[in-house]
Tab-separated table of C-alpha atoms and ligand atoms in Angstrom:
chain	number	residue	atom	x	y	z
A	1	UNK	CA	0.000	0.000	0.000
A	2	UNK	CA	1.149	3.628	-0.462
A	3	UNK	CA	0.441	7.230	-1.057
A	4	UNK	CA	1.727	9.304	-4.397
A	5	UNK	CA	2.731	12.558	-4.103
A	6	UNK	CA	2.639	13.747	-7.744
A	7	UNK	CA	5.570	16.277	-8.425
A	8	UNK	CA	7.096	15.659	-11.963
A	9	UNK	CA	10.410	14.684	-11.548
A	10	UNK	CA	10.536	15.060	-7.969
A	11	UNK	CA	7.888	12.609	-7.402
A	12	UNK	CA	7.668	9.560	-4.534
A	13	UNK	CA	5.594	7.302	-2.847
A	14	UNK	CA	4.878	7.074	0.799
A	15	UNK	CA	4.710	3.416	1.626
A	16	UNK	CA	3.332	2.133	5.018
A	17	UNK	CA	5.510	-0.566	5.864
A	18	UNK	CA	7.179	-2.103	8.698
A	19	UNK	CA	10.521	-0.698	8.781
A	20	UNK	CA	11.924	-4.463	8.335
A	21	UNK	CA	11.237	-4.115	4.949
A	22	UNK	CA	13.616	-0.677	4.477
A	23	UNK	CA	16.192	-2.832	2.911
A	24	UNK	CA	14.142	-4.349	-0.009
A	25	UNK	CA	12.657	-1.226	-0.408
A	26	UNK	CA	15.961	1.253	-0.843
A	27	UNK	CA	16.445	-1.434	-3.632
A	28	UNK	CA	13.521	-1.394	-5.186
A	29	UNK	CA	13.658	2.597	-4.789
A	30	UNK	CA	17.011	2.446	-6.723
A	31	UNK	CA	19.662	2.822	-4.158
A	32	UNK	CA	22.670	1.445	-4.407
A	33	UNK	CA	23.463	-0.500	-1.517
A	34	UNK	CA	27.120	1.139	-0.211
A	35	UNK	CA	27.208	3.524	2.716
A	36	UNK	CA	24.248	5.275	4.518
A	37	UNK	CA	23.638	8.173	6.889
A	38	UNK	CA	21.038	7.405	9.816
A	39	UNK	CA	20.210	10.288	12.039
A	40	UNK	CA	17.704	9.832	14.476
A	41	UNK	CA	17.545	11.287	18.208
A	42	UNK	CA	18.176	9.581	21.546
A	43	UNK	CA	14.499	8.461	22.294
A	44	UNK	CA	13.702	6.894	18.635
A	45	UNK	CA	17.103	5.065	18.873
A	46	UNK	CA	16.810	3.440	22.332
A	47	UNK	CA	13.893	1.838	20.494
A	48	UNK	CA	14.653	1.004	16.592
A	49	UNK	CA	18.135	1.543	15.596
A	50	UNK	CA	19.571	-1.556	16.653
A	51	UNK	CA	17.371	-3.595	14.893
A	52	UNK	CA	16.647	-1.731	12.380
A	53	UNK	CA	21.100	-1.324	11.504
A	54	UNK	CA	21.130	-4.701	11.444
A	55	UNK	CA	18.582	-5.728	9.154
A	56	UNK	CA	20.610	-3.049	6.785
A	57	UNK	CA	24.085	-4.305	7.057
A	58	UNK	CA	23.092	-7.672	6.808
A	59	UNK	CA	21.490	-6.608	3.072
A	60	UNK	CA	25.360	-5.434	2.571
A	61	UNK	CA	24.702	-1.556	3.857
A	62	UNK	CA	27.838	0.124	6.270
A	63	UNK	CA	25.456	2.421	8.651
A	64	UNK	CA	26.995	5.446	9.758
A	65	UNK	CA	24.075	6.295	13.043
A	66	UNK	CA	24.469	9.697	14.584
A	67	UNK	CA	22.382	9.979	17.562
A	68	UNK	CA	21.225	13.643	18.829
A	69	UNK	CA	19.263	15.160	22.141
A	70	UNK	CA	15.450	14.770	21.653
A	71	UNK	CA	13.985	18.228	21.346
A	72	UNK	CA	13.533	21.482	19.324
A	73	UNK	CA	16.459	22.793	20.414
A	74	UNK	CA	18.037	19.803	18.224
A	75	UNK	CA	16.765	21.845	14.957
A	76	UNK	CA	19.827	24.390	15.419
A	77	UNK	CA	23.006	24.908	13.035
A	78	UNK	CA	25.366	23.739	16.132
A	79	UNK	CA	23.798	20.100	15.547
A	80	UNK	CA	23.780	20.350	11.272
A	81	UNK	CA	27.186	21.060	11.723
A	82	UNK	CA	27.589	18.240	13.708
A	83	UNK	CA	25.874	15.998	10.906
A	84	UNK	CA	28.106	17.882	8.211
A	85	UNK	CA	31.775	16.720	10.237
A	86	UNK	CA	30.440	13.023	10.405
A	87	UNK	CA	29.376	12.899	7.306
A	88	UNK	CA	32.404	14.396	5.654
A	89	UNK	CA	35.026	12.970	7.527
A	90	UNK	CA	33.227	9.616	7.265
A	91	UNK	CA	32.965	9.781	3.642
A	92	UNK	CA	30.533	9.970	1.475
A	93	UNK	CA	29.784	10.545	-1.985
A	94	UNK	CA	26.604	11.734	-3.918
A	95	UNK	CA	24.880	8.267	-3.884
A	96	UNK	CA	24.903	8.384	-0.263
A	97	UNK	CA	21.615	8.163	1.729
A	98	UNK	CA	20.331	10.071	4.603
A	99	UNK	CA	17.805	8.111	6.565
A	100	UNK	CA	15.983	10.079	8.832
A	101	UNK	CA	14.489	8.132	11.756
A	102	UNK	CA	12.302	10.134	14.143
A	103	UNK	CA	9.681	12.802	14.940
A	104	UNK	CA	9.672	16.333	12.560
A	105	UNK	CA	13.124	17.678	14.728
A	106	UNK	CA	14.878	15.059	13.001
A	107	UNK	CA	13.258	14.927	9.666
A	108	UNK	CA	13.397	18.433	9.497
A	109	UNK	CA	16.950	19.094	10.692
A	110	UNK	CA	18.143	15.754	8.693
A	111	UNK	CA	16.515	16.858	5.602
A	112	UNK	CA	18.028	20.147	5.674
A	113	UNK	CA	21.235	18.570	5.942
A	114	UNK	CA	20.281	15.903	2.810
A	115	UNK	CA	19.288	19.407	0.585
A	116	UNK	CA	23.005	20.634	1.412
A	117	UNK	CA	25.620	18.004	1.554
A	118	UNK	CA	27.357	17.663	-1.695
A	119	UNK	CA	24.311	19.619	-3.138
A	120	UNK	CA	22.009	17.194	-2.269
A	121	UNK	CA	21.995	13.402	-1.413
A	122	UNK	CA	18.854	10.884	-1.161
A	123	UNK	CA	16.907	11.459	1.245
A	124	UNK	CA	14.426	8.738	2.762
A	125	UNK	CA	11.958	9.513	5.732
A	126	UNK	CA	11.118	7.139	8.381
A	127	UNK	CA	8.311	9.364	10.821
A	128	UNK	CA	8.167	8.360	13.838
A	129	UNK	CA	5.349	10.144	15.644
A	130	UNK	CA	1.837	10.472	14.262
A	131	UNK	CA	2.603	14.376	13.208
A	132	UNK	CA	5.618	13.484	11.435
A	133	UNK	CA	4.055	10.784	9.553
A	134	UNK	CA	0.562	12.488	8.914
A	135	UNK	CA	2.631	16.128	8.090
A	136	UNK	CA	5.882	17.077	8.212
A	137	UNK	CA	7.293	13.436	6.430
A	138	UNK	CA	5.044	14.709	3.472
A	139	UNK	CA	5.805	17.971	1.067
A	140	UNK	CA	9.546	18.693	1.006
A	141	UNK	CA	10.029	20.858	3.956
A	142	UNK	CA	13.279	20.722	5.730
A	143	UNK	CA	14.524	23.767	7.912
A	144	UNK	CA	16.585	24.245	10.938
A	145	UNK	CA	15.407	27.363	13.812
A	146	UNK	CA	17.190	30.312	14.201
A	147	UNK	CA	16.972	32.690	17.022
A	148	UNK	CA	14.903	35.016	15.955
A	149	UNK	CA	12.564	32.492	15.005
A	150	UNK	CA	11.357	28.877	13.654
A	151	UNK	CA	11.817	27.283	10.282
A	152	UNK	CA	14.035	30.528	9.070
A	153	UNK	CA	16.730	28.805	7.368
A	154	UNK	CA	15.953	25.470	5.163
A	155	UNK	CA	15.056	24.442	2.002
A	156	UNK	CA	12.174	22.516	-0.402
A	157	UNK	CA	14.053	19.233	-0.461
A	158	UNK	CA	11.809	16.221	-1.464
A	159	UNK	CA	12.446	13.032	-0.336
A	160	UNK	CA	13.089	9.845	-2.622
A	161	UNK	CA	10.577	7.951	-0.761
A	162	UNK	CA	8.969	7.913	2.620
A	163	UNK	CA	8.411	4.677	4.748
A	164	UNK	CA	6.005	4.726	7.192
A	165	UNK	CA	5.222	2.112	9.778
A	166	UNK	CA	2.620	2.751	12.151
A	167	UNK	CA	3.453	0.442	15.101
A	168	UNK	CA	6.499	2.860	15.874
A	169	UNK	CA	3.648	4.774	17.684
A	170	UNK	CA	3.126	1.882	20.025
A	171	UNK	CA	6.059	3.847	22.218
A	172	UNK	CA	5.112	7.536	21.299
A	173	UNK	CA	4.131	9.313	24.201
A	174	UNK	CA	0.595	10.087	24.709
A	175	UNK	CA	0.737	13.598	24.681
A	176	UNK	CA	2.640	13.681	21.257
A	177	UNK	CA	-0.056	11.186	19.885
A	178	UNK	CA	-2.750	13.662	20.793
A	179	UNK	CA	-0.856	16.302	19.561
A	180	UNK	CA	-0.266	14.797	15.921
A	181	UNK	CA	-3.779	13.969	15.737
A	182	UNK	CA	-4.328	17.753	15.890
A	183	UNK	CA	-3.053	17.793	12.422
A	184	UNK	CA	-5.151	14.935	11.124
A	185	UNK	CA	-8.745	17.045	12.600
A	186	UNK	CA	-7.193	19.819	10.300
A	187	UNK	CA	-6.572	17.531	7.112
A	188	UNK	CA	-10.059	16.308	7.201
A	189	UNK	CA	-11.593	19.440	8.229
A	190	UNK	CA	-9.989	21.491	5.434
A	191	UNK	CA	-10.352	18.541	2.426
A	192	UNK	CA	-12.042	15.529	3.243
A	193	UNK	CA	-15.260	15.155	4.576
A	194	UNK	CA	-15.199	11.154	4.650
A	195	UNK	CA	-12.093	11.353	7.030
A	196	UNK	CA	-14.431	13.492	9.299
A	197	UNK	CA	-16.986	10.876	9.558
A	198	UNK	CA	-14.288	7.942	9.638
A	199	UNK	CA	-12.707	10.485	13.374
A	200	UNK	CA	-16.152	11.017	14.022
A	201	UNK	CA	-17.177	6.860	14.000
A	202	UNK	CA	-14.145	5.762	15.178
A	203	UNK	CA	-13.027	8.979	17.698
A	204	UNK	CA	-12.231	7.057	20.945
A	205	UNK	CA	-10.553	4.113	19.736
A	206	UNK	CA	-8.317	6.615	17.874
A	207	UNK	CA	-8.052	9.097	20.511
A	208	UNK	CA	-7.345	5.802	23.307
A	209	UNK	CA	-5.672	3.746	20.715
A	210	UNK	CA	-6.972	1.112	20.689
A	211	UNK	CA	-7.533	0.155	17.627
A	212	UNK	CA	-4.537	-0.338	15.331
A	213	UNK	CA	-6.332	-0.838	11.901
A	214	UNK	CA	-8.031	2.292	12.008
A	215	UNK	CA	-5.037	4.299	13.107
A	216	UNK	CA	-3.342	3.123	10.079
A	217	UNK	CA	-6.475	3.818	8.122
A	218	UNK	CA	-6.576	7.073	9.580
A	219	UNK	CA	-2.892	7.746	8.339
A	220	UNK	CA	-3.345	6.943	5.229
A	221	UNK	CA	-6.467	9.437	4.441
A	222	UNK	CA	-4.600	12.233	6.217
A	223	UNK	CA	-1.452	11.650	4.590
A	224	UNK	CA	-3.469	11.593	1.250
A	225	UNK	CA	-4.934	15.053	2.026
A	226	UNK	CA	-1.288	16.632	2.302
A	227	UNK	CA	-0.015	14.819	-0.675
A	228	UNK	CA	-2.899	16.310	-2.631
A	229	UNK	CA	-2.197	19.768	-1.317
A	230	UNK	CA	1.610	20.015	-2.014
A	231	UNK	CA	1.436	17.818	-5.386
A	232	UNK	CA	-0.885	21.219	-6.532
A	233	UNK	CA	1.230	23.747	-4.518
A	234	UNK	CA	4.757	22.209	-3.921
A	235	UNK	CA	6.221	25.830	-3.091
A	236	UNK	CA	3.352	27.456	-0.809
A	237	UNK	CA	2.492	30.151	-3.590
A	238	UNK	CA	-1.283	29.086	-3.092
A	239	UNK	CA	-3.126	26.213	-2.006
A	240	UNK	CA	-0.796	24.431	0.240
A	241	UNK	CA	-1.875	27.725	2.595
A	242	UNK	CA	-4.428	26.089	3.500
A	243	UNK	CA	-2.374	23.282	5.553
A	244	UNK	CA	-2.055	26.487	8.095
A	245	UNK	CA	-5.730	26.206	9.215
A	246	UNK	CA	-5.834	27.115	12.835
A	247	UNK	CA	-2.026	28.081	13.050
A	248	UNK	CA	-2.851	31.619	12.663
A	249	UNK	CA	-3.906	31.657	16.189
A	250	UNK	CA	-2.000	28.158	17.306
A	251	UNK	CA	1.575	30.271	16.091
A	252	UNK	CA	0.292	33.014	18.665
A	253	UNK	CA	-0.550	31.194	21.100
A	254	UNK	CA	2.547	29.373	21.661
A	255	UNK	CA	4.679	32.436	21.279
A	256	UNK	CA	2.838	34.176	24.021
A	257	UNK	CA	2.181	31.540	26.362
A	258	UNK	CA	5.977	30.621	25.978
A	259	UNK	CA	7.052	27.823	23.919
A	260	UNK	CA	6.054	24.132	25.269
A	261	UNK	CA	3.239	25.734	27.330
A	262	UNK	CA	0.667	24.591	25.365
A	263	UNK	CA	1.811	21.649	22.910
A	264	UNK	CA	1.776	22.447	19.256
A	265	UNK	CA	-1.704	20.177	18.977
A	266	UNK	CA	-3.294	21.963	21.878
A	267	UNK	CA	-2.163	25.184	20.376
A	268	UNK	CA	-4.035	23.824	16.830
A	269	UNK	CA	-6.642	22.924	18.159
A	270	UNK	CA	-7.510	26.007	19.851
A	271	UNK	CA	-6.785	28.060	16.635
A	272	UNK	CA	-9.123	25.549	15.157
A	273	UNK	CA	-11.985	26.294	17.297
A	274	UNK	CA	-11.014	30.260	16.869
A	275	UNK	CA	-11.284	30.003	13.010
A	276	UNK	CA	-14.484	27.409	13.336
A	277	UNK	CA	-15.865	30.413	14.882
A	278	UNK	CA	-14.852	32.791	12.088
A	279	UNK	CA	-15.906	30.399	9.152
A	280	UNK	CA	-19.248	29.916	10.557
A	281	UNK	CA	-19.992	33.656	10.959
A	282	UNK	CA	-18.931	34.298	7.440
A	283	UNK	CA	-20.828	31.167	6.163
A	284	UNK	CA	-23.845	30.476	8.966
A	285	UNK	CA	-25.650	28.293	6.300
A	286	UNK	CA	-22.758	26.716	4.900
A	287	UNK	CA	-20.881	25.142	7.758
A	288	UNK	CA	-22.454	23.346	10.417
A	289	UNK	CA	-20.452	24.839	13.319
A	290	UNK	CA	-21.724	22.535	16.311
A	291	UNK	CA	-20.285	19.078	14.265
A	292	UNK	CA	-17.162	20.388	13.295
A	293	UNK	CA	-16.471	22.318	16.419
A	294	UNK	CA	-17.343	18.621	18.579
A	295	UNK	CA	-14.865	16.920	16.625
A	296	UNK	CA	-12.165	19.587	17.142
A	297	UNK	CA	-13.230	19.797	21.479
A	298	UNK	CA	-12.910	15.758	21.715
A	299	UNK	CA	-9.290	17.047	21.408
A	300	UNK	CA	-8.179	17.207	25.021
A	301	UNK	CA	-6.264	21.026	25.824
A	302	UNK	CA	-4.813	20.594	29.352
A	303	UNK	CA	-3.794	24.727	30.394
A	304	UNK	CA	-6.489	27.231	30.681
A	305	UNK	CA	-6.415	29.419	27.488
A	306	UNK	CA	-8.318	32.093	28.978
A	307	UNK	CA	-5.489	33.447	31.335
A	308	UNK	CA	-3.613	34.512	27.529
A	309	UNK	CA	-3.787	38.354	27.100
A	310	UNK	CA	-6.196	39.074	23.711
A	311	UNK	CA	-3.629	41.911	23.182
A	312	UNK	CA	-0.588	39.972	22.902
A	313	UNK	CA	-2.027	37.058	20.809
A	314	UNK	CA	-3.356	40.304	18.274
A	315	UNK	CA	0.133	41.352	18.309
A	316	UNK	CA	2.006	38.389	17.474
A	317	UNK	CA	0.062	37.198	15.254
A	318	UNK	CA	0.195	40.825	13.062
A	319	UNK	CA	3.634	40.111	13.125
A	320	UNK	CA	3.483	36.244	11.662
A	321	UNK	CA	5.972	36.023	9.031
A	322	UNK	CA	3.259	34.900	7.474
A	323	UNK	CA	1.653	37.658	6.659
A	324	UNK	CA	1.236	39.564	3.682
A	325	UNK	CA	0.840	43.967	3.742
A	326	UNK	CA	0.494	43.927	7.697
A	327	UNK	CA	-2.749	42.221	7.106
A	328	UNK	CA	-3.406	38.695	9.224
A	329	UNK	CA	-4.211	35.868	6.933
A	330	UNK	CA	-6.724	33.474	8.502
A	331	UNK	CA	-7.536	30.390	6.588
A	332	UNK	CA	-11.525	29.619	6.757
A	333	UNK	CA	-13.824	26.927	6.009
A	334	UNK	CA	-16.438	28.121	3.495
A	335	UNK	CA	-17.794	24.342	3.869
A	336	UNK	CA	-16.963	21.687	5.226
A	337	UNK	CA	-13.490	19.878	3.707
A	338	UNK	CA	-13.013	23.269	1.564
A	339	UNK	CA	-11.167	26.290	2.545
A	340	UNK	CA	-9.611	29.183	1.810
A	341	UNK	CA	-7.492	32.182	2.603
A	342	UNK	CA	-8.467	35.737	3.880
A	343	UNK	CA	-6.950	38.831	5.184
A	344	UNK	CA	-9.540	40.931	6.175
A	345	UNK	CA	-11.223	40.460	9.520
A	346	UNK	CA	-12.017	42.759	12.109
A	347	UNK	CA	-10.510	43.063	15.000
A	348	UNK	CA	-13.660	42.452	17.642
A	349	UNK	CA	-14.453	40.083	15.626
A	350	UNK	CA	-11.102	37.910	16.107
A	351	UNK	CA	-11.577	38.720	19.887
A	352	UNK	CA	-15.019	37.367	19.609
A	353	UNK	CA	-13.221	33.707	18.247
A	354	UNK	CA	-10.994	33.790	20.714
A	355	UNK	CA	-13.054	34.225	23.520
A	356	UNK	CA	-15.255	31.384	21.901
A	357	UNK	CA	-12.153	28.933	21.663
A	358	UNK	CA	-11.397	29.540	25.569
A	359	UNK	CA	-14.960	28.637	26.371
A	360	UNK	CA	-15.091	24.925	28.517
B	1	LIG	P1	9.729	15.649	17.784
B	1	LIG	O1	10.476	15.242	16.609
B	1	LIG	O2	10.421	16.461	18.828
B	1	LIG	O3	9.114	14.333	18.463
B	1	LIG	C1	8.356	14.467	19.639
B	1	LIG	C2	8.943	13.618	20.778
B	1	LIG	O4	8.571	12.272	20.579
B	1	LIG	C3	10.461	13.638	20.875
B	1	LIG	O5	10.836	13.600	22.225
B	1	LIG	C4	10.864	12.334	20.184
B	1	LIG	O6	12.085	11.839	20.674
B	1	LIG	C5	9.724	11.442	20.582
B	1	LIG	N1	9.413	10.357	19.650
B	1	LIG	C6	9.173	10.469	18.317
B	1	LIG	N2	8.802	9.276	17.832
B	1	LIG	C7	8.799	8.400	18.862
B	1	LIG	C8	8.478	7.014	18.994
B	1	LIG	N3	8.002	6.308	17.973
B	1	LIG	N4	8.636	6.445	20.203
B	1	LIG	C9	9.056	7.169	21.266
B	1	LIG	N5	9.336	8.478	21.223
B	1	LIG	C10	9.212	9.081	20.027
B	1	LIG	O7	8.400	16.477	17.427
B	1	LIG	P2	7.263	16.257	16.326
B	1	LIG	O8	6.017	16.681	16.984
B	1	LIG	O9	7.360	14.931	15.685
B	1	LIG	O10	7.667	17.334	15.211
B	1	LIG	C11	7.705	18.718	15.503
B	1	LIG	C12	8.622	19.382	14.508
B	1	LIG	O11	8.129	19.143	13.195
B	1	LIG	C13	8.705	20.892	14.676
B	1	LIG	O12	10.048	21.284	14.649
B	1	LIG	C14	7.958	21.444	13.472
B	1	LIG	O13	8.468	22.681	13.044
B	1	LIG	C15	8.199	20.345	12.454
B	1	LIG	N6	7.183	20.271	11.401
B	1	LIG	C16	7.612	20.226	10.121
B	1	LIG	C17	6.699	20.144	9.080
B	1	LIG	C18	7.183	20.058	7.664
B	1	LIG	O14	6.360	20.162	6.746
B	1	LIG	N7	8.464	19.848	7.439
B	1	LIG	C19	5.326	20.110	9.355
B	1	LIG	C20	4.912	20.159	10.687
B	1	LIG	C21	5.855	20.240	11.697
């Protein structure tokens, strides 16, 4: 089984297999089998490096594993450089893979390095936690933080193929799993009605799970939505916008609350309520509100939002880098699995969404 994400000559496929099969498949991917590059971080390797270096070198590949802090702070240019001096005092040549074995810190900060070593090697995904297999495995992003902000240096780098096995979540913390299944709310919300109803059916097996089948079912139809969205938009020059439904606010919030406050899901999922809100006042016959907004509350959100300042969150998110003209762009449902973008809300108005996402 696996997902297509349709870009020309920088197309792949997003298979959901056990990571056993990695081998066979970075042969049947066209990789010559010689020396690899595995990065993962401390937490994902205590659990699948060993076995999964050995199924490599006994299919003839020398594994290189460089093993970083878990963490955001692990997306910095202090640990790419680190990847750059193994990797180049190792040896490797343009043939060489980089396999990137964890959460979105690693396949972020791995990919980067992949784009930029010797102008580019292969680069193959293994996501590890439901929001890097659902989002940030899918669509070519790769960046590293700076200090004045997230995601300000990196490149579009696509991968040569993704593998994704969901049983690596068996050991993801709860509160990551909840927060990755932020992102899937948002991909059916914004594009796909029938995933709605699938959550909606199947919501506390999902949210407990404890049912495997349709957590990989539920993978697959969310990464499908992204794939659709950056095979039309690889670049973000239109459509693939709408992948920032809810982060309007969610960016906000975390800035002003402090970072790790609120986790990145928590922080969607009250933008999500905010721009629920917003949608349904622009479209009150259109979007049924009360289902949409029931799907997005069964999403647990531990602090209370209502001790945030309205002020602040105004002001950071007028200064989202985002942002076109000074003008906040807030991505809306028009209907339910459509959206769209729009700059021009009033200000009581986005106070009024705000106080509706803090509600109980
Ligand atoms: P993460 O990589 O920090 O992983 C979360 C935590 O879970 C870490 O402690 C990690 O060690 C642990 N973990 C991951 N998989 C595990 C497993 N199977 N078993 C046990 N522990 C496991 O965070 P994340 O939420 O995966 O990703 C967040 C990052 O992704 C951010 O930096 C964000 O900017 C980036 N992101 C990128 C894109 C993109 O398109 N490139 C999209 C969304 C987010």
């Amino acid at each position: 089984m696996s997902t297509h994400v349709a870009l020309g000559d920088r197309s792949y496929s997003i298979h959901y297999q056990s990571l056993e099969h990695l081998p066979g498949l970075l042969e049947d991917e066209g990789l010559r089998i010689g020396r690899c590059l595995l990065v993962s971080d401390e937490n994902v390797a205590a659990h699948y490096r060993s076995p999964l270096v050995r199924q490599l070198e006994r299919a003839g590949w020398t594994v290189r594993s460089i093993v970083l802090s878990p963490g955001e702070q692990t997306k910095s240019a202090e640990a790419l450089q680190s990847i750059y001096d193994e990797a180049l005092t190792w040896g490797i040549d343009r043939q060489t893979p980089v396999l990137a074995l964890g959460g979105g810190v690693i396949g972020d900060l791995a990919g980067f390095a992949a784009a930029t070593l010797l102008r580019g090697l292969p680069l193959v995904h293994l996501p590890t936690s439901l929001l890097a297999q659902v989002d940030a495995s899918v669509g070519g992003k790769t960046a590293i933080n700076h200090e004045t902000g997230k995601n300000l240096i990196g490149a579009f780098y696509q991968p040569r193929f993704v593998c994704t096995d969901p049983s690596v979540l068996d050991t993801l913390p709860m509160a990551e799993y909840t927060s990755g299944m932020a992102e899937v709310v948002k991909h059916a919300l914004i594009r796909d009605v029938d995933l709605m109803s699938f959550l909606e059916e199947n919501l506390v097996s999902i949210l407990s799970r404890r049912d495997r089948e349709a957590i990989a079912e539920t993978i697959r139809r969310a990464v499908s939505v992204k794939a659709d969205v950056v095979s039309a938009d690889e670049r973000e020059t239109g459509e693939r916008v709408v992948l920032n439904f809810g982060h309007t606010f969610a960016h906000a919030i975390e800035s002003v609350a402090g970072y790790g406050t609120f986790s990145h899901g928590e922080a969607v999922a009250l933008g999500m309520r905010a721009a629920l809100y917003l949608s349904h006042h622009r479209h009150p016959d259109a979007l049924p509100r009360e289902r949409a907004v029931e799907l997005v509350r069964a999403l647990p959100v531990e602090p209370d939002p209502s001790a945030l300042d309205f002020d602040s969150l105004y002001e950071a998110m007028r200064s989202d880098k985002k942002n076109t003209e000074g003008t906040i762009q807030f991505v809306l449902l028009d209907r339910l699995g459509h959206a769209y973008v729009t700059g021009d809300l009033r200000r009581s108005l986005v106070q009024r969404a705000w106080e509706f996402a803090c509600e109980e």
